Each structure stands twice: as structure tokens, then as C-alpha cells.
């Protein structure tokens, strides 16, 4: 296949937890591909999200926020994020205008600088900040720490501010190359992973305190029935017996709500009717259990193009 000016490449998003990486990817793709929540450390795994147009293909690499890990699951998440910065064509380093610079931003800046990969600095959530001087001081500080920043763009992933400019900047910086994925493919993750993520997102939205981070979802069964309905059997893991009744809710009200909202998203994504069967199981200290983490997170250090 001849290139004919076709551009393509891998673009990794880097930033501390909750800076809006997943929201930005969904906005750039024009549809919901990765889960979002207002709670930090929602993203647990690397997800390649693919935007294909006539003359380009951008593979956005969504990663967990880089933070100081406490549990084994945190170590996995940080390793995934750090490895995602290797062998890509471009990095989008995102900072939060509303939150200001924290030590976690400086840790990310150090990793981005070490990567030596061309980087665009994105100041997200500028719609929430009126103090222009605050934004200028933030960008100056990061630019002084990262020698590989090519340009800075102030954006709002939520309102869409400057996202067209961002997309054009990405395309301009990408090399000519092949189409890595089929044009109708929007993510490299299997259906089981995407469905488990959609269920987990509802748990993040509907529960509070330690419940969201203590929960995990595994798809035990996924099959299409003769009537065309997609049958999904999923297990929700929690760490304590006291957490199980919270997930289930009074008279099953909470798990019913989780199921209803998740099913709507799954049906929209797969464009078919879905029967969703949810079960709750107690798995003590599952976030420190390597065997369970392999199931919940599909953890592995993935390679980028050309095995880099």
C-alpha cells in the first residue's frame, strides 16, 4: 500500500491522575471509548484509541495517571504509564490549570524530559481559571523542566476549546507512515475489557469513599444468543465483606442501577440488545494479588509499533 502522504503515529498522554486524559481522548475521537470519572486513578490500564481519517491515523495511548504507588496495583499502573512513553512518536503532557502544579506534575515532567520524545504541553481546564498569570507561571515552570516541549496549547477537554488546533498540531508533527489498524477499529482492547471498564465506571460514579478503588470487574462469560442478544456475565470484586452489601444496595437497588447504566453504554457501543448478569464476590486484598490482577487488569507491558 502506497502512503500518498498518509500520516500515522502513536501519541501517548502523560499526566498525574485526574488531569482529564480520558476525557480528552473521548473528545478527540468524538465518542466514548475510555471511561471517565471525577475520582483519581480511574484508568488502570493502557488503552490504544484509534482515530482514522482519509489522510491520517492517530493512535492515542491512554494511560493511568503517574503517582506514588502504595499497593501492587499502583505499581502496575505506574509501570504501564512509564512504559507507554517509550517508542511513541509524540507525547501530550497534560497539566491541570485549576489544580495548579503539584509534586506529581514535576515527577511526570522528569519522565517526559528523559524520554527525549517530541512533546506538546497541554494546559487543561482553562475554562475554570480566570487568572491568566497563574497559567503562565505553570507553563513556564514545566517548560524549564522539559527541553523537548515543542509548543504549548491551552485547552478544555470538556468544552472543546482549542481541540481543533490540537488535532492539527498532532497531524503536522506525525511522520508519514502506514495505517496500523483497520479504519473501523476504535480501540485495540477486546470486548471483555471494554465491557468490564464500562461496568467499573458506573461503580466509580455511584459509590464513594473506598468502594470505587476497592472494586474490580471480570467478565466471566460473553456470548451472543440465538436471538441476537449479547449475554454478559460479570463478577464485581470487593475487598471486604462490609463492601458487598454497599455494592448490592438495599433490596438490590445499587447493583440494579449499576447494571442499567452499564447496559445502556454497552448497547450503544455494540449496537445490539444486551443482557447483563452481575454478581458481587469478596476477594480479600485482591489489589495485592498478582493472579487476580492479571485477570482484572489484563496486565502486561505492551509493545508499541516495531516492537519499540
PDB file of C-alpha atoms in Angstrom:
ATOM      1  CA  UNK A   1       0.000   0.000   0.000  1.00  0.00           C
ATOM      2  CA  UNK A   2       1.418   3.361  -1.005  1.00  0.00           C
ATOM      3  CA  UNK A   3       1.472   6.143   1.557  1.00  0.00           C
ATOM      4  CA  UNK A   4       0.454   9.002  -0.770  1.00  0.00           C
ATOM      5  CA  UNK A   5       1.129  11.429   2.068  1.00  0.00           C
ATOM      6  CA  UNK A   6      -0.735   9.325   4.647  1.00  0.00           C
ATOM      7  CA  UNK A   7       0.440  10.190   8.159  1.00  0.00           C
ATOM      8  CA  UNK A   8       0.286   7.953  11.205  1.00  0.00           C
ATOM      9  CA  UNK A   9       1.752   7.521  14.636  1.00  0.00           C
ATOM     10  CA  UNK A  10       1.408   6.747  18.308  1.00  0.00           C
ATOM     11  CA  UNK A  11       0.613   9.617  20.675  1.00  0.00           C
ATOM     12  CA  UNK A  12       0.949   8.940  24.421  1.00  0.00           C
ATOM     13  CA  UNK A  13      -0.882  11.006  27.007  1.00  0.00           C
ATOM     14  CA  UNK A  14       1.061  11.709  30.191  1.00  0.00           C
ATOM     15  CA  UNK A  15      -0.012  13.408  33.387  1.00  0.00           C
ATOM     16  CA  UNK A  16      -0.844  12.946  37.028  1.00  0.00           C
ATOM     17  CA  UNK A  17      -4.179  11.301  37.979  1.00  0.00           C
ATOM     18  CA  UNK A  18      -7.386  13.158  37.149  1.00  0.00           C
ATOM     19  CA  UNK A  19      -5.980  15.768  34.729  1.00  0.00           C
ATOM     20  CA  UNK A  20      -8.528  14.795  32.061  1.00  0.00           C
ATOM     21  CA  UNK A  21      -6.610  12.389  29.792  1.00  0.00           C
ATOM     22  CA  UNK A  22      -9.566  10.076  29.147  1.00  0.00           C
ATOM     23  CA  UNK A  23     -11.996  12.971  28.689  1.00  0.00           C
ATOM     24  CA  UNK A  24      -9.637  14.463  26.109  1.00  0.00           C
ATOM     25  CA  UNK A  25      -9.364  11.220  24.138  1.00  0.00           C
ATOM     26  CA  UNK A  26     -13.142  10.794  24.032  1.00  0.00           C
ATOM     27  CA  UNK A  27     -13.496  14.408  22.849  1.00  0.00           C
ATOM     28  CA  UNK A  28     -10.890  13.997  20.103  1.00  0.00           C
ATOM     29  CA  UNK A  29     -12.454  10.745  18.889  1.00  0.00           C
ATOM     30  CA  UNK A  30     -15.966  12.158  19.059  1.00  0.00           C
ATOM     31  CA  UNK A  31     -17.297   9.194  21.013  1.00  0.00           C
ATOM     32  CA  UNK A  32     -16.892   7.432  24.335  1.00  0.00           C
ATOM     33  CA  UNK A  33     -14.054   4.918  24.121  1.00  0.00           C
ATOM     34  CA  UNK A  34     -12.416   5.139  27.550  1.00  0.00           C
ATOM     35  CA  UNK A  35     -14.105   5.527  30.915  1.00  0.00           C
ATOM     36  CA  UNK A  36     -14.048   8.779  32.855  1.00  0.00           C
ATOM     37  CA  UNK A  37     -14.756   9.787  36.435  1.00  0.00           C
ATOM     38  CA  UNK A  38     -14.052  12.705  38.750  1.00  0.00           C
ATOM     39  CA  UNK A  39     -12.127  10.347  41.040  1.00  0.00           C
ATOM     40  CA  UNK A  40      -8.350   9.985  40.561  1.00  0.00           C
ATOM     41  CA  UNK A  41      -6.752   6.783  39.232  1.00  0.00           C
ATOM     42  CA  UNK A  42      -9.836   5.718  37.279  1.00  0.00           C
ATOM     43  CA  UNK A  43      -7.723   4.467  34.356  1.00  0.00           C
ATOM     44  CA  UNK A  44      -5.872   1.291  35.347  1.00  0.00           C
ATOM     45  CA  UNK A  45      -4.526   0.006  32.071  1.00  0.00           C
ATOM     46  CA  UNK A  46      -3.071   1.144  28.773  1.00  0.00           C
ATOM     47  CA  UNK A  47      -5.677   1.527  26.053  1.00  0.00           C
ATOM     48  CA  UNK A  48      -4.892   2.374  22.425  1.00  0.00           C
ATOM     49  CA  UNK A  49      -7.676   4.543  20.993  1.00  0.00           C
ATOM     50  CA  UNK A  50      -7.654   4.934  17.223  1.00  0.00           C
ATOM     51  CA  UNK A  51      -8.723   7.937  15.168  1.00  0.00           C
ATOM     52  CA  UNK A  52      -8.678   7.267  11.407  1.00  0.00           C
ATOM     53  CA  UNK A  53      -9.454   9.765   8.669  1.00  0.00           C
ATOM     54  CA  UNK A  54      -8.723   9.782   4.919  1.00  0.00           C
ATOM     55  CA  UNK A  55      -5.163  11.059   5.238  1.00  0.00           C
ATOM     56  CA  UNK A  56      -4.087  10.108   8.760  1.00  0.00           C
ATOM     57  CA  UNK A  57      -4.381   7.662  11.643  1.00  0.00           C
ATOM     58  CA  UNK A  58      -3.624   8.772  15.206  1.00  0.00           C
ATOM     59  CA  UNK A  59      -3.243   6.075  17.860  1.00  0.00           C
ATOM     60  CA  UNK A  60      -3.815   7.738  21.224  1.00  0.00           C
ATOM     61  CA  UNK A  61      -2.274   5.812  24.105  1.00  0.00           C
ATOM     62  CA  UNK A  62      -4.376   6.391  27.237  1.00  0.00           C
ATOM     63  CA  UNK A  63      -2.506   5.532  30.422  1.00  0.00           C
ATOM     64  CA  UNK A  64      -3.013   5.571  34.187  1.00  0.00           C
ATOM     65  CA  UNK A  65      -2.007   8.759  35.967  1.00  0.00           C
ATOM     66  CA  UNK A  66       1.568   8.733  37.211  1.00  0.00           C
ATOM     67  CA  UNK A  67       1.527   8.760  41.007  1.00  0.00           C
ATOM     68  CA  UNK A  68       3.371   7.405  44.041  1.00  0.00           C
ATOM     69  CA  UNK A  69       2.082   3.833  44.353  1.00  0.00           C
ATOM     70  CA  UNK A  70       1.019   2.297  47.663  1.00  0.00           C
ATOM     71  CA  UNK A  71      -0.290  -1.110  46.560  1.00  0.00           C
ATOM     72  CA  UNK A  72       0.770  -3.670  43.990  1.00  0.00           C
ATOM     73  CA  UNK A  73      -1.979  -2.444  41.664  1.00  0.00           C
ATOM     74  CA  UNK A  74      -0.497   1.058  41.908  1.00  0.00           C
ATOM     75  CA  UNK A  75       2.932  -0.260  40.929  1.00  0.00           C
ATOM     76  CA  UNK A  76       1.380  -1.966  37.897  1.00  0.00           C
ATOM     77  CA  UNK A  77      -0.402   1.234  36.868  1.00  0.00           C
ATOM     78  CA  UNK A  78       2.713   3.406  37.123  1.00  0.00           C
ATOM     79  CA  UNK A  79       4.798   0.821  35.204  1.00  0.00           C
ATOM     80  CA  UNK A  80       2.174   0.795  32.450  1.00  0.00           C
ATOM     81  CA  UNK A  81       2.231   4.597  32.230  1.00  0.00           C
ATOM     82  CA  UNK A  82       6.034   4.817  32.152  1.00  0.00           C
ATOM     83  CA  UNK A  83       6.383   2.062  29.529  1.00  0.00           C
ATOM     84  CA  UNK A  84       3.767   3.779  27.352  1.00  0.00           C
ATOM     85  CA  UNK A  85       6.140   6.713  26.899  1.00  0.00           C
ATOM     86  CA  UNK A  86       8.674   4.504  25.135  1.00  0.00           C
ATOM     87  CA  UNK A  87       8.738   4.234  21.361  1.00  0.00           C
ATOM     88  CA  UNK A  88       5.892   6.654  20.624  1.00  0.00           C
ATOM     89  CA  UNK A  89       6.032   9.479  18.090  1.00  0.00           C
ATOM     90  CA  UNK A  90       4.630  12.219  20.278  1.00  0.00           C
ATOM     91  CA  UNK A  91       3.698  12.893  23.914  1.00  0.00           C
ATOM     92  CA  UNK A  92       0.815  15.056  25.090  1.00  0.00           C
ATOM     93  CA  UNK A  93       1.838  16.204  28.583  1.00  0.00           C
ATOM     94  CA  UNK A  94      -1.288  17.408  30.368  1.00  0.00           C
ATOM     95  CA  UNK A  95      -1.401  19.665  33.412  1.00  0.00           C
ATOM     96  CA  UNK A  96      -4.461  20.930  35.286  1.00  0.00           C
ATOM     97  CA  UNK A  97      -4.938  24.722  35.240  1.00  0.00           C
ATOM     98  CA  UNK A  98      -7.441  24.606  38.105  1.00  0.00           C
ATOM     99  CA  UNK A  99      -5.386  22.331  40.360  1.00  0.00           C
ATOM    100  CA  UNK A 100      -2.068  24.090  39.777  1.00  0.00           C
ATOM    101  CA  UNK A 101       1.323  22.375  39.767  1.00  0.00           C
ATOM    102  CA  UNK A 102       1.944  19.618  42.308  1.00  0.00           C
ATOM    103  CA  UNK A 103       4.920  17.377  43.030  1.00  0.00           C
ATOM    104  CA  UNK A 104       3.246  14.701  40.892  1.00  0.00           C
ATOM    105  CA  UNK A 105       3.384  17.070  37.886  1.00  0.00           C
ATOM    106  CA  UNK A 106       7.097  17.541  38.462  1.00  0.00           C
ATOM    107  CA  UNK A 107       7.622  13.747  38.548  1.00  0.00           C
ATOM    108  CA  UNK A 108       5.834  13.468  35.199  1.00  0.00           C
ATOM    109  CA  UNK A 109       7.923  16.345  33.815  1.00  0.00           C
ATOM    110  CA  UNK A 110      11.094  14.469  34.744  1.00  0.00           C
ATOM    111  CA  UNK A 111       9.919  11.332  32.914  1.00  0.00           C
ATOM    112  CA  UNK A 112       8.813  13.308  29.852  1.00  0.00           C
ATOM    113  CA  UNK A 113      12.143  15.120  29.684  1.00  0.00           C
ATOM    114  CA  UNK A 114      14.079  11.836  29.971  1.00  0.00           C
ATOM    115  CA  UNK A 115      12.058  10.345  27.116  1.00  0.00           C
ATOM    116  CA  UNK A 116      13.512  12.877  24.620  1.00  0.00           C
ATOM    117  CA  UNK A 117      10.313  12.423  22.586  1.00  0.00           C
ATOM    118  CA  UNK A 118       8.710  15.500  20.951  1.00  0.00           C
ATOM    119  CA  UNK A 119       6.068  16.814  23.342  1.00  0.00           C
ATOM    120  CA  UNK A 120       3.089  19.171  23.281  1.00  0.00           C
ATOM    121  CA  UNK A 121       2.272  20.686  26.671  1.00  0.00           C
ATOM    122  CA  UNK A 122      -1.472  20.925  27.239  1.00  0.00           C
ATOM    123  CA  UNK A 123      -2.917  23.136  29.953  1.00  0.00           C
ATOM    124  CA  UNK A 124      -6.346  21.592  30.519  1.00  0.00           C
ATOM    125  CA  UNK A 125      -9.429  23.010  32.278  1.00  0.00           C
ATOM    126  CA  UNK A 126      -8.534  26.617  31.364  1.00  0.00           C
ATOM    127  CA  UNK A 127     -12.286  27.327  31.250  1.00  0.00           C
ATOM    128  CA  UNK A 128     -12.247  27.073  35.056  1.00  0.00           C
ATOM    129  CA  UNK A 129      -9.403  29.569  35.622  1.00  0.00           C
ATOM    130  CA  UNK A 130      -9.622  33.341  35.120  1.00  0.00           C
ATOM    131  CA  UNK A 131      -6.111  34.079  36.438  1.00  0.00           C
ATOM    132  CA  UNK A 132      -4.017  34.178  33.249  1.00  0.00           C
ATOM    133  CA  UNK A 133      -0.830  34.809  35.248  1.00  0.00           C
ATOM    134  CA  UNK A 134      -1.326  31.533  37.126  1.00  0.00           C
ATOM    135  CA  UNK A 135      -1.436  29.630  33.819  1.00  0.00           C
ATOM    136  CA  UNK A 136       1.650  31.456  32.508  1.00  0.00           C
ATOM    137  CA  UNK A 137       3.672  30.606  35.630  1.00  0.00           C
ATOM    138  CA  UNK A 138       2.665  26.943  35.362  1.00  0.00           C
ATOM    139  CA  UNK A 139       3.688  26.659  31.719  1.00  0.00           C
ATOM    140  CA  UNK A 140       6.976  28.481  32.290  1.00  0.00           C
ATOM    141  CA  UNK A 141       7.875  26.102  35.117  1.00  0.00           C
ATOM    142  CA  UNK A 142       7.148  22.970  33.063  1.00  0.00           C
ATOM    143  CA  UNK A 143       8.920  24.355  30.002  1.00  0.00           C
ATOM    144  CA  UNK A 144      12.020  24.955  32.127  1.00  0.00           C
ATOM    145  CA  UNK A 145      11.987  21.276  33.171  1.00  0.00           C
ATOM    146  CA  UNK A 146      11.297  19.717  29.756  1.00  0.00           C
ATOM    147  CA  UNK A 147      13.633  20.518  26.874  1.00  0.00           C
ATOM    148  CA  UNK A 148      11.527  18.518  24.395  1.00  0.00           C
ATOM    149  CA  UNK A 149       8.356  20.640  24.528  1.00  0.00           C
ATOM    150  CA  UNK A 150       7.659  21.935  21.016  1.00  0.00           C
ATOM    151  CA  UNK A 151       4.596  24.019  21.793  1.00  0.00           C
ATOM    152  CA  UNK A 152       2.023  24.761  24.482  1.00  0.00           C
ATOM    153  CA  UNK A 153      -1.747  24.796  23.929  1.00  0.00           C
ATOM    154  CA  UNK A 154      -4.383  25.886  26.439  1.00  0.00           C
ATOM    155  CA  UNK A 155      -7.408  23.605  26.144  1.00  0.00           C
ATOM    156  CA  UNK A 156     -10.619  22.455  27.742  1.00  0.00           C
ATOM    157  CA  UNK A 157     -11.353  18.799  27.047  1.00  0.00           C
ATOM    158  CA  UNK A 158     -14.849  19.344  28.439  1.00  0.00           C
ATOM    159  CA  UNK A 159     -15.894  22.357  26.338  1.00  0.00           C
ATOM    160  CA  UNK A 160     -13.763  21.545  23.284  1.00  0.00           C
ATOM    161  CA  UNK A 161     -11.686  24.742  23.482  1.00  0.00           C
ATOM    162  CA  UNK A 162      -8.712  24.619  21.058  1.00  0.00           C
ATOM    163  CA  UNK A 163      -9.156  20.895  20.321  1.00  0.00           C
ATOM    164  CA  UNK A 164      -9.202  21.541  16.557  1.00  0.00           C
ATOM    165  CA  UNK A 165      -5.879  23.374  16.859  1.00  0.00           C
ATOM    166  CA  UNK A 166      -4.522  20.484  18.940  1.00  0.00           C
ATOM    167  CA  UNK A 167      -5.582  17.886  16.376  1.00  0.00           C
ATOM    168  CA  UNK A 168      -3.956  19.859  13.558  1.00  0.00           C
ATOM    169  CA  UNK A 169      -0.745  20.228  15.579  1.00  0.00           C
ATOM    170  CA  UNK A 170      -0.637  16.462  16.135  1.00  0.00           C
ATOM    171  CA  UNK A 171      -1.137  15.728  12.439  1.00  0.00           C
ATOM    172  CA  UNK A 172       1.575  18.239  11.494  1.00  0.00           C
ATOM    173  CA  UNK A 173       4.074  16.533  13.808  1.00  0.00           C
ATOM    174  CA  UNK A 174       3.322  12.942  12.777  1.00  0.00           C
ATOM    175  CA  UNK A 175       5.542  11.209  10.221  1.00  0.00           C
ATOM    176  CA  UNK A 176       4.276   9.630   7.027  1.00  0.00           C
ATOM    177  CA  UNK A 177       3.550   6.003   7.735  1.00  0.00           C
ATOM    178  CA  UNK A 178       1.229   3.021   7.338  1.00  0.00           C
ATOM    179  CA  UNK A 179      -2.292   2.509   8.583  1.00  0.00           C
ATOM    180  CA  UNK A 180      -1.689   0.368  11.666  1.00  0.00           C
ATOM    181  CA  UNK A 181      -5.325  -0.571  12.348  1.00  0.00           C
ATOM    182  CA  UNK A 182      -8.452  -1.122  10.209  1.00  0.00           C
ATOM    183  CA  UNK A 183     -10.367   2.111   9.632  1.00  0.00           C
ATOM    184  CA  UNK A 184     -13.429   0.929  11.594  1.00  0.00           C
ATOM    185  CA  UNK A 185     -11.403  -0.035  14.689  1.00  0.00           C
ATOM    186  CA  UNK A 186     -11.567   2.451  17.589  1.00  0.00           C
ATOM    187  CA  UNK A 187      -9.625   0.527  20.258  1.00  0.00           C
ATOM    188  CA  UNK A 188      -7.174  -2.363  20.429  1.00  0.00           C
ATOM    189  CA  UNK A 189      -8.766  -3.829  23.555  1.00  0.00           C
ATOM    190  CA  UNK A 190     -11.021  -6.912  23.391  1.00  0.00           C
ATOM    191  CA  UNK A 191     -14.744  -6.657  24.056  1.00  0.00           C
ATOM    192  CA  UNK A 192     -14.408  -8.214  27.520  1.00  0.00           C
ATOM    193  CA  UNK A 193     -12.037  -5.479  28.645  1.00  0.00           C
ATOM    194  CA  UNK A 194     -14.204  -2.646  27.295  1.00  0.00           C
ATOM    195  CA  UNK A 195     -17.345  -4.071  28.929  1.00  0.00           C
ATOM    196  CA  UNK A 196     -15.611  -4.550  32.281  1.00  0.00           C
ATOM    197  CA  UNK A 197     -14.406  -0.941  32.123  1.00  0.00           C
ATOM    198  CA  UNK A 198     -17.923   0.386  31.429  1.00  0.00           C
ATOM    199  CA  UNK A 199     -19.252  -1.505  34.446  1.00  0.00           C
ATOM    200  CA  UNK A 200     -16.397  -0.238  36.610  1.00  0.00           C
ATOM    201  CA  UNK A 201     -17.095   3.333  35.519  1.00  0.00           C
ATOM    202  CA  UNK A 202     -20.631   3.087  36.923  1.00  0.00           C
ATOM    203  CA  UNK A 203     -19.255   1.841  40.238  1.00  0.00           C
ATOM    204  CA  UNK A 204     -16.974   4.909  40.313  1.00  0.00           C
ATOM    205  CA  UNK A 205     -19.909   7.229  39.596  1.00  0.00           C
ATOM    206  CA  UNK A 206     -22.414   5.701  42.001  1.00  0.00           C
ATOM    207  CA  UNK A 207     -20.335   4.759  45.045  1.00  0.00           C
ATOM    208  CA  UNK A 208     -17.983   6.698  47.282  1.00  0.00           C
ATOM    209  CA  UNK A 209     -15.165   6.521  49.829  1.00  0.00           C
ATOM    210  CA  UNK A 210     -13.079   3.357  49.425  1.00  0.00           C
ATOM    211  CA  UNK A 211     -15.558   1.388  47.311  1.00  0.00           C
ATOM    212  CA  UNK A 212     -14.507   2.533  43.785  1.00  0.00           C
ATOM    213  CA  UNK A 213     -10.816   1.794  44.269  1.00  0.00           C
ATOM    214  CA  UNK A 214     -11.523  -1.443  46.159  1.00  0.00           C
ATOM    215  CA  UNK A 215     -13.598  -2.850  43.291  1.00  0.00           C
ATOM    216  CA  UNK A 216     -12.622  -4.730  40.165  1.00  0.00           C
ATOM    217  CA  UNK A 217     -14.641  -6.321  37.356  1.00  0.00           C
ATOM    218  CA  UNK A 218     -14.013  -9.578  35.499  1.00  0.00           C
ATOM    219  CA  UNK A 219     -16.154 -10.765  32.566  1.00  0.00           C
ATOM    220  CA  UNK A 220     -16.720 -14.478  33.158  1.00  0.00           C
ATOM    221  CA  UNK A 221     -18.942 -15.101  30.139  1.00  0.00           C
ATOM    222  CA  UNK A 222     -19.636 -13.231  26.909  1.00  0.00           C
ATOM    223  CA  UNK A 223     -21.690 -14.786  24.126  1.00  0.00           C
ATOM    224  CA  UNK A 224     -24.270 -13.955  21.512  1.00  0.00           C
ATOM    225  CA  UNK A 225     -27.529 -15.845  21.972  1.00  0.00           C
ATOM    226  CA  UNK A 226     -29.607 -17.211  19.115  1.00  0.00           C
ATOM    227  CA  UNK A 227     -31.989 -14.246  19.343  1.00  0.00           C
ATOM    228  CA  UNK A 228     -29.072 -11.857  18.758  1.00  0.00           C
ATOM    229  CA  UNK A 229     -28.912 -10.637  22.353  1.00  0.00           C
ATOM    230  CA  UNK A 230     -25.404 -10.267  23.793  1.00  0.00           C
ATOM    231  CA  UNK A 231     -25.212 -12.127  27.113  1.00  0.00           C
ATOM    232  CA  UNK A 232     -22.684 -10.822  29.637  1.00  0.00           C
ATOM    233  CA  UNK A 233     -21.905 -12.418  32.990  1.00  0.00           C
ATOM    234  CA  UNK A 234     -19.655 -10.234  35.125  1.00  0.00           C
ATOM    235  CA  UNK A 235     -18.206 -10.559  38.605  1.00  0.00           C
ATOM    236  CA  UNK A 236     -17.540  -7.475  40.706  1.00  0.00           C
ATOM    237  CA  UNK A 237     -14.737  -7.977  43.207  1.00  0.00           C
ATOM    238  CA  UNK A 238     -14.610  -6.132  46.523  1.00  0.00           C
ATOM    239  CA  UNK A 239     -12.029  -6.496  49.299  1.00  0.00           C
ATOM    240  CA  UNK A 240     -14.200  -6.589  52.424  1.00  0.00           C
ATOM    241  CA  UNK A 241     -17.418  -8.342  53.425  1.00  0.00           C
ATOM    242  CA  UNK A 242     -18.771  -4.962  54.549  1.00  0.00           C
ATOM    243  CA  UNK A 243     -18.397  -3.627  50.998  1.00  0.00           C
ATOM    244  CA  UNK A 244     -20.561  -6.288  49.359  1.00  0.00           C
ATOM    245  CA  UNK A 245     -23.914  -5.022  50.707  1.00  0.00           C
ATOM    246  CA  UNK A 246     -22.961  -1.468  49.630  1.00  0.00           C
ATOM    247  CA  UNK A 247     -22.463  -2.606  46.027  1.00  0.00           C
ATOM    248  CA  UNK A 248     -25.708  -4.620  46.140  1.00  0.00           C
ATOM    249  CA  UNK A 249     -27.693  -1.847  47.876  1.00  0.00           C
ATOM    250  CA  UNK A 250     -30.999  -2.047  49.712  1.00  0.00           C
ATOM    251  CA  UNK A 251     -33.169  -4.663  48.019  1.00  0.00           C
ATOM    252  CA  UNK A 252     -30.594  -4.812  45.212  1.00  0.00           C
ATOM    253  CA  UNK A 253     -31.106  -1.138  44.280  1.00  0.00           C
ATOM    254  CA  UNK A 254     -27.423  -0.241  43.781  1.00  0.00           C
ATOM    255  CA  UNK A 255     -26.406  -3.215  41.647  1.00  0.00           C
ATOM    256  CA  UNK A 256     -29.571  -2.722  39.604  1.00  0.00           C
ATOM    257  CA  UNK A 257     -28.612   0.913  38.928  1.00  0.00           C
ATOM    258  CA  UNK A 258     -25.019  -0.088  38.056  1.00  0.00           C
ATOM    259  CA  UNK A 259     -26.394  -2.713  35.662  1.00  0.00           C
ATOM    260  CA  UNK A 260     -28.913  -0.383  33.994  1.00  0.00           C
ATOM    261  CA  UNK A 261     -26.384   2.373  33.286  1.00  0.00           C
ATOM    262  CA  UNK A 262     -23.661  -0.033  32.151  1.00  0.00           C
ATOM    263  CA  UNK A 263     -26.061  -1.904  29.875  1.00  0.00           C
ATOM    264  CA  UNK A 264     -27.067   1.353  28.147  1.00  0.00           C
ATOM    265  CA  UNK A 265     -23.428   2.131  27.328  1.00  0.00           C
ATOM    266  CA  UNK A 266     -22.680  -1.441  26.216  1.00  0.00           C
ATOM    267  CA  UNK A 267     -25.734  -1.480  23.928  1.00  0.00           C
ATOM    268  CA  UNK A 268     -24.739   1.861  22.409  1.00  0.00           C
ATOM    269  CA  UNK A 269     -21.188   0.682  21.775  1.00  0.00           C
ATOM    270  CA  UNK A 270     -22.076  -2.752  20.363  1.00  0.00           C
ATOM    271  CA  UNK A 271     -25.327  -1.617  18.678  1.00  0.00           C
ATOM    272  CA  UNK A 272     -27.358  -4.558  19.951  1.00  0.00           C
ATOM    273  CA  UNK A 273     -29.522  -5.644  22.905  1.00  0.00           C
ATOM    274  CA  UNK A 274     -27.581  -6.755  25.971  1.00  0.00           C
ATOM    275  CA  UNK A 275     -28.497  -8.994  28.907  1.00  0.00           C
ATOM    276  CA  UNK A 276     -26.167  -8.110  31.771  1.00  0.00           C
ATOM    277  CA  UNK A 277     -25.793 -10.504  34.715  1.00  0.00           C
ATOM    278  CA  UNK A 278     -23.876  -9.022  37.663  1.00  0.00           C
ATOM    279  CA  UNK A 279     -22.539 -10.850  40.715  1.00  0.00           C
ATOM    280  CA  UNK A 280     -20.574  -9.493  43.690  1.00  0.00           C
ATOM    281  CA  UNK A 281     -17.768 -11.512  45.292  1.00  0.00           C
ATOM    282  CA  UNK A 282     -15.420 -10.775  48.184  1.00  0.00           C
ATOM    283  CA  UNK A 283     -11.737 -11.207  47.294  1.00  0.00           C
ATOM    284  CA  UNK A 284      -9.656 -10.013  50.213  1.00  0.00           C
ATOM    285  CA  UNK A 285      -6.585  -7.965  49.279  1.00  0.00           C
ATOM    286  CA  UNK A 286      -7.158  -8.625  45.560  1.00  0.00           C
ATOM    287  CA  UNK A 287      -5.280  -5.416  44.684  1.00  0.00           C
ATOM    288  CA  UNK A 288      -2.102  -7.034  46.008  1.00  0.00           C
ATOM    289  CA  UNK A 289      -2.764 -10.464  44.445  1.00  0.00           C
ATOM    290  CA  UNK A 290      -0.795 -10.881  41.223  1.00  0.00           C
ATOM    291  CA  UNK A 291      -3.023 -13.694  39.867  1.00  0.00           C
ATOM    292  CA  UNK A 292      -6.229 -11.705  40.332  1.00  0.00           C
ATOM    293  CA  UNK A 293      -4.599  -8.545  38.942  1.00  0.00           C
ATOM    294  CA  UNK A 294      -3.730 -10.446  35.761  1.00  0.00           C
ATOM    295  CA  UNK A 295      -7.460 -11.114  35.272  1.00  0.00           C
ATOM    296  CA  UNK A 296      -8.777  -7.748  36.373  1.00  0.00           C
ATOM    297  CA  UNK A 297      -6.209  -5.616  34.550  1.00  0.00           C
ATOM    298  CA  UNK A 298      -5.004  -7.893  31.733  1.00  0.00           C
ATOM    299  CA  UNK A 299      -1.631  -6.577  32.888  1.00  0.00           C
ATOM    300  CA  UNK A 300       1.334  -6.859  30.606  1.00  0.00           C
ATOM    301  CA  UNK A 301       3.950  -4.471  29.316  1.00  0.00           C
ATOM    302  CA  UNK A 302       2.747  -3.982  25.777  1.00  0.00           C
ATOM    303  CA  UNK A 303       4.941  -3.165  22.820  1.00  0.00           C
ATOM    304  CA  UNK A 304       4.375  -0.217  20.546  1.00  0.00           C
ATOM    305  CA  UNK A 305       4.966  -0.228  16.801  1.00  0.00           C
ATOM    306  CA  UNK A 306       8.055  -2.071  15.523  1.00  0.00           C
ATOM    307  CA  UNK A 307       8.459  -3.666  18.947  1.00  0.00           C
ATOM    308  CA  UNK A 308       9.896  -0.487  20.449  1.00  0.00           C
TER     309      UNK A 308
END
